[in-house]
Structures are given as structure tokens and as C-alpha cells.
mmCIF file of C-alpha atoms in Angstrom:
data_model
loop_
_atom_site.group_PDB
_atom_site.id
_atom_site.type_symbol
_atom_site.label_atom_id
_atom_site.label_comp_id
_atom_site.label_asym_id
_atom_site.label_seq_id
_atom_site.Cartn_x
_atom_site.Cartn_y
_atom_site.Cartn_z
ATOM 1 C CA MET A 850 -43.212 7.766 31.719
ATOM 2 C CA SER A 851 -41.364 4.632 32.777
ATOM 3 C CA ALA A 852 -37.572 4.522 32.707
ATOM 4 C CA GLN A 853 -37.672 1.968 29.890
ATOM 5 C CA LYS A 854 -39.915 4.133 27.721
ATOM 6 C CA ALA A 855 -37.793 7.174 28.516
ATOM 7 C CA ASP A 856 -34.688 5.311 27.325
ATOM 8 C CA LYS A 857 -36.409 4.404 24.063
ATOM 9 C CA LEU A 858 -37.405 8.008 23.488
ATOM 10 C CA LYS A 859 -33.856 9.141 24.286
ATOM 11 C CA ASN A 860 -32.486 6.668 21.727
ATOM 12 C CA VAL A 861 -34.816 8.044 19.056
ATOM 13 C CA LEU A 862 -33.938 11.654 19.814
ATOM 14 C CA GLU A 863 -30.210 10.864 19.767
ATOM 15 C CA ALA A 864 -30.449 9.106 16.392
ATOM 16 C CA VAL A 865 -32.769 11.505 14.565
ATOM 17 C CA PRO A 866 -31.884 15.200 14.104
ATOM 18 C CA ALA A 867 -34.706 17.714 14.274
ATOM 19 C CA GLY A 868 -36.557 17.861 10.972
ATOM 20 C CA PHE A 869 -35.506 14.368 9.850
ATOM 21 C CA VAL A 870 -37.603 11.312 9.064
ATOM 22 C CA VAL A 871 -37.986 7.710 10.222
ATOM 23 C CA ASP A 872 -40.509 5.044 9.326
ATOM 24 C CA ALA A 873 -42.464 2.576 11.427
ATOM 25 C CA ARG A 874 -40.102 -0.270 10.586
ATOM 26 C CA TRP A 875 -37.112 1.657 11.914
ATOM 27 C CA LEU A 876 -38.996 2.599 15.077
ATOM 28 C CA GLU A 877 -40.059 -0.988 15.714
ATOM 29 C CA ASN A 878 -36.498 -2.212 15.143
ATOM 30 C CA HIS A 879 -35.438 0.214 17.878
ATOM 31 C CA GLY A 880 -38.018 -1.025 20.343
ATOM 32 C CA VAL A 881 -40.673 1.622 19.725
ATOM 33 C CA SER A 882 -44.010 -0.129 19.243
ATOM 34 C CA ARG A 883 -46.860 1.311 17.212
ATOM 35 C CA PHE A 884 -48.702 2.062 20.449
ATOM 36 C CA LEU A 885 -45.699 3.970 21.782
ATOM 37 C CA THR A 886 -45.293 5.762 18.466
ATOM 38 C CA ARG A 887 -48.851 7.075 18.756
ATOM 39 C CA LYS A 888 -48.003 8.340 22.228
ATOM 40 C CA TYR A 889 -44.948 10.162 20.847
ATOM 41 C CA VAL A 890 -47.125 11.779 18.182
ATOM 42 C CA ASP A 891 -49.767 12.795 20.718
ATOM 43 C CA ARG A 892 -47.127 14.455 22.894
ATOM 44 C CA GLY A 893 -45.461 16.256 19.981
ATOM 45 C CA TRP A 894 -42.201 14.311 20.008
ATOM 46 C CA LEU A 895 -42.913 12.940 16.536
ATOM 47 C CA GLU A 896 -44.944 14.352 13.647
ATOM 48 C CA ARG A 897 -46.879 11.982 11.372
ATOM 49 C CA LEU A 898 -46.218 12.708 7.698
ATOM 50 C CA GLU A 899 -47.864 9.720 6.029
ATOM 51 C CA ARG A 900 -49.013 6.325 7.142
ATOM 52 C CA GLY A 901 -46.002 4.740 8.820
ATOM 53 C CA VAL A 902 -43.724 7.776 8.256
ATOM 54 C CA PHE A 903 -42.755 10.242 10.979
ATOM 55 C CA ARG A 904 -40.562 13.296 11.426
ATOM 56 C CA ARG A 905 -38.912 14.685 14.509
ATOM 57 C CA PRO A 906 -40.315 18.231 14.718
ATOM 58 C CA SER A 907 -38.027 21.222 14.223
ATOM 59 C CA PRO A 908 -37.953 24.123 16.700
ATOM 60 C CA GLN A 909 -39.282 26.272 13.858
ATOM 61 C CA PRO A 910 -41.690 24.394 11.564
ATOM 62 C CA VAL A 911 -40.306 24.158 8.033
ATOM 63 C CA PRO A 912 -41.371 22.090 5.000
ATOM 64 C CA LEU A 913 -39.592 18.773 4.523
ATOM 65 C CA ASP A 914 -36.880 19.182 1.882
ATOM 66 C CA TRP A 915 -35.576 16.442 -0.382
ATOM 67 C CA LYS A 916 -32.027 16.466 1.027
ATOM 68 C CA SER A 917 -33.267 15.829 4.562
ATOM 69 C CA CYS A 918 -35.419 13.007 3.219
ATOM 70 C CA ILE A 919 -32.558 11.310 1.354
ATOM 71 C CA LEU A 920 -30.191 11.729 4.301
ATOM 72 C CA SER A 921 -32.832 10.210 6.571
ATOM 73 C CA LEU A 922 -33.082 7.185 4.294
ATOM 74 C CA ARG A 923 -29.363 6.456 4.244
ATOM 75 C CA LYS A 924 -27.865 7.899 7.422
ATOM 76 C CA ILE A 925 -30.639 6.955 9.835
ATOM 77 C CA MET A 926 -32.622 4.072 8.326
ATOM 78 C CA GLY A 927 -29.786 2.428 6.395
ATOM 79 C CA TYR A 928 -31.327 2.360 2.922
ATOM 80 C CA GLN A 929 -28.655 2.071 0.225
ATOM 81 C CA VAL A 930 -29.564 5.092 -1.898
ATOM 82 C CA HIS A 931 -27.709 7.833 -3.727
ATOM 83 C CA VAL A 932 -28.512 10.916 -5.793
ATOM 84 C CA GLY A 933 -27.514 10.436 -9.406
ATOM 85 C CA GLY A 934 -28.066 11.406 -13.019
ATOM 86 C CA MET A 935 -28.810 15.033 -13.798
ATOM 87 C CA SER A 936 -29.339 15.811 -10.102
ATOM 88 C CA ALA A 937 -25.769 14.787 -9.239
ATOM 89 C CA LEU A 938 -24.429 16.777 -12.185
ATOM 90 C CA ASP A 939 -26.437 19.772 -10.991
ATOM 91 C CA LEU A 940 -25.022 19.547 -7.457
ATOM 92 C CA GLN A 941 -21.480 19.475 -8.882
ATOM 93 C CA GLY A 942 -22.027 22.503 -11.102
ATOM 94 C CA TYR A 943 -22.299 20.819 -14.492
ATOM 95 C CA ARG A 944 -25.895 21.717 -15.281
ATOM 96 C CA HIS A 945 -26.307 25.111 -16.929
ATOM 97 C CA TYR A 946 -29.962 24.933 -17.871
ATOM 98 C CA LEU A 947 -32.681 24.823 -15.228
ATOM 99 C CA PRO A 948 -36.362 24.497 -16.089
ATOM 100 C CA LEU A 949 -38.556 27.440 -15.177
ATOM 101 C CA GLY A 950 -40.917 27.194 -12.264
ATOM 102 C CA ALA A 951 -40.743 24.358 -9.765
ATOM 103 C CA HIS A 952 -37.582 22.600 -8.637
ATOM 104 C CA PRO A 953 -36.478 19.990 -11.195
ATOM 105 C CA PRO A 954 -36.943 16.325 -10.265
ATOM 106 C CA VAL A 955 -34.336 14.662 -8.095
ATOM 107 C CA TRP A 956 -33.054 11.329 -9.387
ATOM 108 C CA VAL A 957 -32.649 8.791 -6.575
ATOM 109 C CA TYR A 958 -31.049 5.382 -7.136
ATOM 110 C CA GLY A 959 -31.421 2.464 -4.762
ATOM 111 C CA SER A 960 -32.247 -1.226 -4.603
ATOM 112 C CA ASP A 961 -34.633 -0.991 -1.673
ATOM 113 C CA THR A 962 -36.297 2.431 -1.739
ATOM 114 C CA PRO A 963 -39.452 2.314 0.400
ATOM 115 C CA THR A 964 -42.851 2.655 -1.245
ATOM 116 C CA TRP A 965 -43.834 5.553 1.025
ATOM 117 C CA LEU A 966 -41.158 7.766 -0.545
ATOM 118 C CA SER A 967 -43.398 8.728 -3.464
ATOM 119 C CA HIS A 968 -46.187 9.853 -1.107
ATOM 120 C CA LEU A 969 -44.225 12.514 0.765
ATOM 121 C CA THR A 970 -44.724 16.204 0.001
ATOM 122 C CA LEU A 971 -41.250 17.633 -0.617
ATOM 123 C CA ASP A 972 -39.761 20.746 -2.208
ATOM 124 C CA ALA A 973 -38.907 18.684 -5.307
ATOM 125 C CA PRO A 974 -40.373 15.536 -6.872
ATOM 126 C CA LEU A 975 -38.306 12.359 -6.505
ATOM 127 C CA ILE A 976 -37.798 9.920 -9.370
ATOM 128 C CA THR A 977 -36.466 6.552 -8.251
ATOM 129 C CA ARG A 978 -34.417 4.065 -10.228
ATOM 130 C CA PRO A 979 -32.995 0.646 -9.249
ATOM 131 C CA LEU A 980 -29.287 -0.141 -8.992
ATOM 132 C CA SER A 981 -29.376 -2.279 -12.125
ATOM 133 C CA LEU A 982 -27.464 -0.112 -14.580
ATOM 134 C CA PHE A 983 -24.026 -1.464 -13.618
ATOM 135 C CA ASP A 984 -22.725 -4.907 -12.725
ATOM 136 C CA ASP A 985 -20.917 -3.277 -9.807
ATOM 137 C CA PRO A 986 -23.429 -0.856 -8.250
ATOM 138 C CA SER A 987 -20.774 0.684 -5.976
ATOM 139 C CA LEU A 988 -18.680 2.157 -8.790
ATOM 140 C CA GLY A 989 -18.398 5.903 -9.171
ATOM 141 C CA LEU A 990 -20.044 7.060 -5.942
ATOM 142 C CA THR A 991 -18.737 9.961 -3.887
ATOM 143 C CA GLU A 992 -19.717 12.087 -0.895
ATOM 144 C CA TYR A 993 -21.088 15.579 -1.481
ATOM 145 C CA LYS A 994 -20.183 18.081 1.221
ATOM 146 C CA ASN A 995 -22.702 20.727 0.136
ATOM 147 C CA GLY A 996 -20.207 23.160 -1.375
ATOM 148 C CA ASN A 997 -20.418 26.649 0.119
ATOM 149 C CA ALA A 998 -23.990 26.178 1.300
ATOM 150 C CA PRO A 999 -24.819 25.776 5.013
ATOM 151 C CA THR A 1000 -23.426 22.540 6.396
ATOM 152 C CA LEU A 1001 -25.665 19.522 6.684
ATOM 153 C CA PRO A 1002 -26.597 18.392 10.205
ATOM 154 C CA TRP A 1003 -24.145 16.361 12.259
ATOM 155 C CA GLY A 1004 -21.487 16.678 9.558
ATOM 156 C CA TRP A 1005 -23.430 14.357 7.258
ATOM 157 C CA THR A 1006 -22.780 14.210 3.524
ATOM 158 C CA LEU A 1007 -24.984 13.194 0.628
ATOM 159 C CA ARG A 1008 -23.902 10.136 -1.338
ATOM 160 C CA ILE A 1009 -24.027 11.103 -4.994
ATOM 161 C CA SER A 1010 -22.736 9.893 -8.338
ATOM 162 C CA SER A 1011 -19.404 11.227 -9.559
ATOM 163 C CA PRO A 1012 -19.581 13.127 -12.869
ATOM 164 C CA GLU A 1013 -18.412 9.980 -14.680
ATOM 165 C CA ARG A 1014 -21.260 7.889 -13.299
ATOM 166 C CA ALA A 1015 -23.862 10.656 -13.324
ATOM 167 C CA ILE A 1016 -23.508 11.366 -17.046
ATOM 168 C CA LEU A 1017 -24.030 7.671 -17.823
ATOM 169 C CA GLU A 1018 -27.119 7.577 -15.597
ATOM 170 C CA ALA A 1019 -28.442 10.670 -17.381
ATOM 171 C CA LEU A 1020 -27.701 9.225 -20.829
ATOM 172 C CA ASP A 1021 -29.697 6.149 -19.897
ATOM 173 C CA GLU A 1022 -32.797 8.353 -19.615
ATOM 174 C CA LEU A 1023 -32.638 9.384 -23.299
ATOM 175 C CA PRO A 1024 -34.966 10.090 -24.972
ATOM 176 C CA ALA A 1025 -37.991 9.652 -22.678
ATOM 177 C CA HIS A 1026 -36.852 11.586 -19.590
ATOM 178 C CA GLU A 1027 -33.869 13.654 -20.734
ATOM 179 C CA SER A 1028 -33.272 15.599 -23.940
ATOM 180 C CA PHE A 1029 -30.356 15.379 -26.345
ATOM 181 C CA HIS A 1030 -30.051 19.180 -26.298
ATOM 182 C CA ASN A 1031 -29.728 19.437 -22.504
ATOM 183 C CA LEU A 1032 -27.234 16.591 -22.274
ATOM 184 C CA ASP A 1033 -25.242 18.073 -25.143
ATOM 185 C CA MET A 1034 -24.817 21.288 -23.140
ATOM 186 C CA VAL A 1035 -23.810 19.309 -20.054
ATOM 187 C CA PHE A 1036 -21.288 17.255 -22.038
ATOM 188 C CA GLU A 1037 -19.673 20.461 -23.247
ATOM 189 C CA GLY A 1038 -18.599 21.213 -19.682
ATOM 190 C CA LEU A 1039 -17.278 17.735 -18.833
ATOM 191 C CA ALA A 1040 -13.671 18.525 -19.735
ATOM 192 C CA THR A 1041 -12.162 17.114 -16.537
ATOM 193 C CA MET A 1042 -13.683 13.640 -16.438
ATOM 194 C CA ARG A 1043 -11.244 10.859 -15.561
ATOM 195 C CA PRO A 1044 -10.506 8.107 -18.086
ATOM 196 C CA ARG A 1045 -9.905 5.333 -15.530
ATOM 197 C CA PRO A 1046 -13.278 5.636 -13.736
ATOM 198 C CA LEU A 1047 -14.991 6.070 -17.094
ATOM 199 C CA THR A 1048 -13.410 2.855 -18.346
ATOM 200 C CA ALA A 1049 -14.529 0.905 -15.283
ATOM 201 C CA LEU A 1050 -18.084 2.270 -15.501
ATOM 202 C CA LEU A 1051 -18.428 1.622 -19.229
ATOM 203 C CA GLN A 1052 -17.180 -1.929 -18.771
ATOM 204 C CA SER A 1053 -19.603 -2.445 -15.885
ATOM 205 C CA SER A 1054 -22.564 -0.979 -17.791
ATOM 206 C CA ARG A 1055 -25.200 -3.561 -18.697
ATOM 207 C CA LYS A 1056 -26.543 -1.618 -21.702
ATOM 208 C CA ILE A 1057 -25.046 -1.505 -25.179
ATOM 209 C CA LYS A 1058 -27.288 1.490 -25.929
ATOM 210 C CA LEU A 1059 -25.595 3.421 -23.139
ATOM 211 C CA ARG A 1060 -22.070 2.728 -24.344
ATOM 212 C CA ARG A 1061 -22.948 3.716 -27.900
ATOM 213 C CA LEU A 1062 -24.595 6.957 -26.801
ATOM 214 C CA PHE A 1063 -21.639 7.837 -24.612
ATOM 215 C CA PHE A 1064 -19.234 7.668 -27.545
ATOM 216 C CA VAL A 1065 -21.609 9.626 -29.786
ATOM 217 C CA PHE A 1066 -21.400 12.525 -27.320
ATOM 218 C CA ALA A 1067 -17.708 11.989 -26.548
ATOM 219 C CA ASP A 1068 -16.741 12.148 -30.226
ATOM 220 C CA ARG A 1069 -18.869 15.237 -30.677
ATOM 221 C CA HIS A 1070 -17.128 17.242 -27.921
ATOM 222 C CA LYS A 1071 -13.544 15.954 -28.268
ATOM 223 C CA HIS A 1072 -12.416 16.526 -24.683
ATOM 224 C CA ALA A 1073 -8.845 15.497 -23.924
ATOM 225 C CA TRP A 1074 -9.948 12.416 -21.937
ATOM 226 C CA ARG A 1075 -11.599 11.002 -25.088
ATOM 227 C CA GLU A 1076 -8.133 10.176 -26.467
ATOM 228 C CA ARG A 1077 -7.624 7.767 -23.564
ATOM 229 C CA LEU A 1078 -10.715 5.698 -24.424
ATOM 230 C CA ASN A 1079 -10.834 3.286 -27.339
ATOM 231 C CA PRO A 1080 -14.373 2.249 -28.338
ATOM 232 C CA ASP A 1081 -12.983 -1.076 -29.534
ATOM 233 C CA ASP A 1082 -12.208 -1.948 -25.914
ATOM 234 C CA PHE A 1083 -15.918 -2.033 -25.047
ATOM 235 C CA ASN A 1084 -18.754 -4.253 -26.151
ATOM 236 C CA LEU A 1085 -20.817 -2.091 -28.503
ATOM 237 C CA GLY A 1086 -22.824 -5.001 -29.895
ATOM 238 C CA THR A 1087 -23.910 -5.436 -33.492
ATOM 239 C CA GLY A 1088 -26.788 -4.194 -35.605
ATOM 240 C CA ASP A 1089 -28.596 -0.879 -35.675
ATOM 241 C CA ARG A 1090 -30.495 0.508 -32.671
ATOM 242 C CA ALA A 1091 -33.590 2.669 -33.279
ATOM 243 C CA LEU A 1092 -33.535 4.923 -30.231
ATOM 244 C CA ILE A 1093 -35.733 7.696 -31.633
ATOM 245 C CA THR A 1094 -38.017 8.276 -34.609
ATOM 246 C CA GLY A 1095 -37.156 10.767 -37.321
ATOM 247 C CA GLY A 1096 -33.435 10.673 -36.644
ATOM 248 C CA LYS A 1097 -30.400 9.289 -38.449
ATOM 249 C CA ILE A 1098 -28.245 6.248 -37.815
ATOM 250 C CA HIS A 1099 -24.840 7.291 -36.539
ATOM 251 C CA PRO A 1100 -22.292 6.003 -39.097
ATOM 252 C CA ARG A 1101 -19.946 4.530 -36.505
ATOM 253 C CA TYR A 1102 -22.029 3.694 -33.461
ATOM 254 C CA ARG A 1103 -25.124 2.497 -35.346
ATOM 255 C CA ILE A 1104 -27.732 4.111 -33.123
ATOM 256 C CA MET A 1105 -30.454 6.484 -34.284
ATOM 257 C CA VAL A 1106 -29.888 10.012 -32.970
ATOM 258 C CA PRO A 1107 -30.979 13.549 -33.980
ATOM 259 C CA PRO A 1108 -29.484 14.540 -37.363
ATOM 260 C CA GLU A 1109 -27.120 17.135 -35.864
ATOM 261 C CA PHE A 1110 -25.369 14.337 -33.945
ATOM 262 C CA VAL A 1111 -24.532 12.602 -37.225
ATOM 263 C CA ASP A 1112 -23.431 15.592 -39.304
ATOM 264 C CA ILE A 1113 -19.791 15.626 -38.232
ATOM 265 C CA PRO A 1114 -16.694 15.975 -40.434
ATOM 266 C CA THR A 1115 -15.301 12.753 -41.810
ATOM 267 C CA GLY A 1116 -12.647 11.289 -39.537
ATOM 268 C CA ASP A 1117 -13.595 13.196 -36.395
ATOM 269 C CA ALA A 1118 -15.176 10.119 -34.838
ATOM 270 C CA ASP A 1119 -12.098 7.958 -35.307
ATOM 271 C CA GLY A 1120 -10.798 6.379 -32.160
ATOM 272 C CA PRO A 1121 -7.223 6.462 -30.963
#
């Protein structure tokens, strides 16, 4: 191998931990042509996962997991993605109900997620969403250090939604991809959410439906932070919204929800 090709291989190995993923575009941007990529695959320095997607082999072959895939996207290839919605709540200990069987879907948010992402075989299915829910897509993001689990390679952290952002992302999936019952149980545990980030996120939200739903749940659970939020400070729009069939219109927030979300004592939904 020539010195120049050896340098290119060294650059790849220094940038990509064992078991992590890069795509053809990243390789080409780092001077590795498609011809050279095939050579790397033939010699076992890269493993082809899908067309145009490659992994640096691990010393002990293991299946590709979703965390390694997401970290590869952001930390190596520079895609602006984060884990949000119910997945972020789960990572932070707010999800108390897990579906039986396979790993629940992982919600991934990004403006430029590559098309090959949906073709990879991972330990959990990925559901992608654009960064269009908020006017400021950078609000409410934090770094997840993996709790007490084994540390991620090279000291990397996952970018995930804070509880304040994650619950809004999850509410946006009602009723097609999340259930009122599951989110009601999650909301019960959200006693420590912070009013200031919540205010910024609600003001940045582009959906009236989302703001109305948030206050339906907030009034129902009466956490202390609810007293710091006045619904009148947010644009809740006008007119009724038919979110589901067979429900009831909430008397204050004028959105159709399951009957048990309407049957609350008079005065409990009053704002500060």
C-alpha cells in the first residue's frame, strides 16, 4: 500500500471507533474513493452494511445497535440529529410502561437524516421526524451520559431532548403513534419539569394543537410547575379541534380528547 493510501486508512481508523458506521459520502469527503473503499472491504478494514454504508469491524462481531448508529450520524458524519419524544423520556427514566416483545421504536429528529438509515438492521426500529416542530430547533436539547450503564466510546454522549421538549414531541404524536393512556402515565411522573424551558418551548411550538394538549394534561396532573404557566400567555387559537373520534370537547382548551380527560371537577382547570 502506498504511503498516501496508508495515511487515508489511518485517518479513517482514527475517526471511526470499532463497530461504528460511515457512509460513502463521508469517505469520499475524506479522500477515500469508491475504488479504495472496495479495497478496504476486501481486506476486512470495513464491513459493508448496505449500499453506500459501511462499518468498522469490531474485534468481536456484534449486531449494530441503534445508539452506535445515532452516534455515528452525529459525532462522525456531522448529521444534526437527536433522540427525542418517548425515547428521550425513556432514557431519562420517565417511561414506566414498555411494550412486550421487541425493543420499542426509537424516535430520531433531524433535518437531514440520510435515506439509508431506514434500511439498516438494528436492535430497534428507528422512526424519523424533521426539525419542524419548533421555530428554534435548538431549544431543549441536552447531552445524555448513559446513566450507570457502560460508558459510550471515546467519552461520547447522545444528544437527546430534555424532559420538557421530549413530552411535547411525544404529545405531537397523539393519537396516531402514541396513546393518551401511556402519555397520561408519563405525565404523572413529570413533577420536576422547569417552567422557564417549558415557556420557551411552548412559545416556539408551531402547533396550536400541541399547546392545547399540553395544558389538558398539565391541568389534569396539577404539578407545582403548572402554577408558573398561564395558558393566556400562549397562542391557543380559536375554534374547536377534532383530534379524535368518539371523544369530548375539552371545555377550556376546545380540543376533542377521551372522555376521562374532560370529566374533571369544576374550577380545577383554571389558570393562575
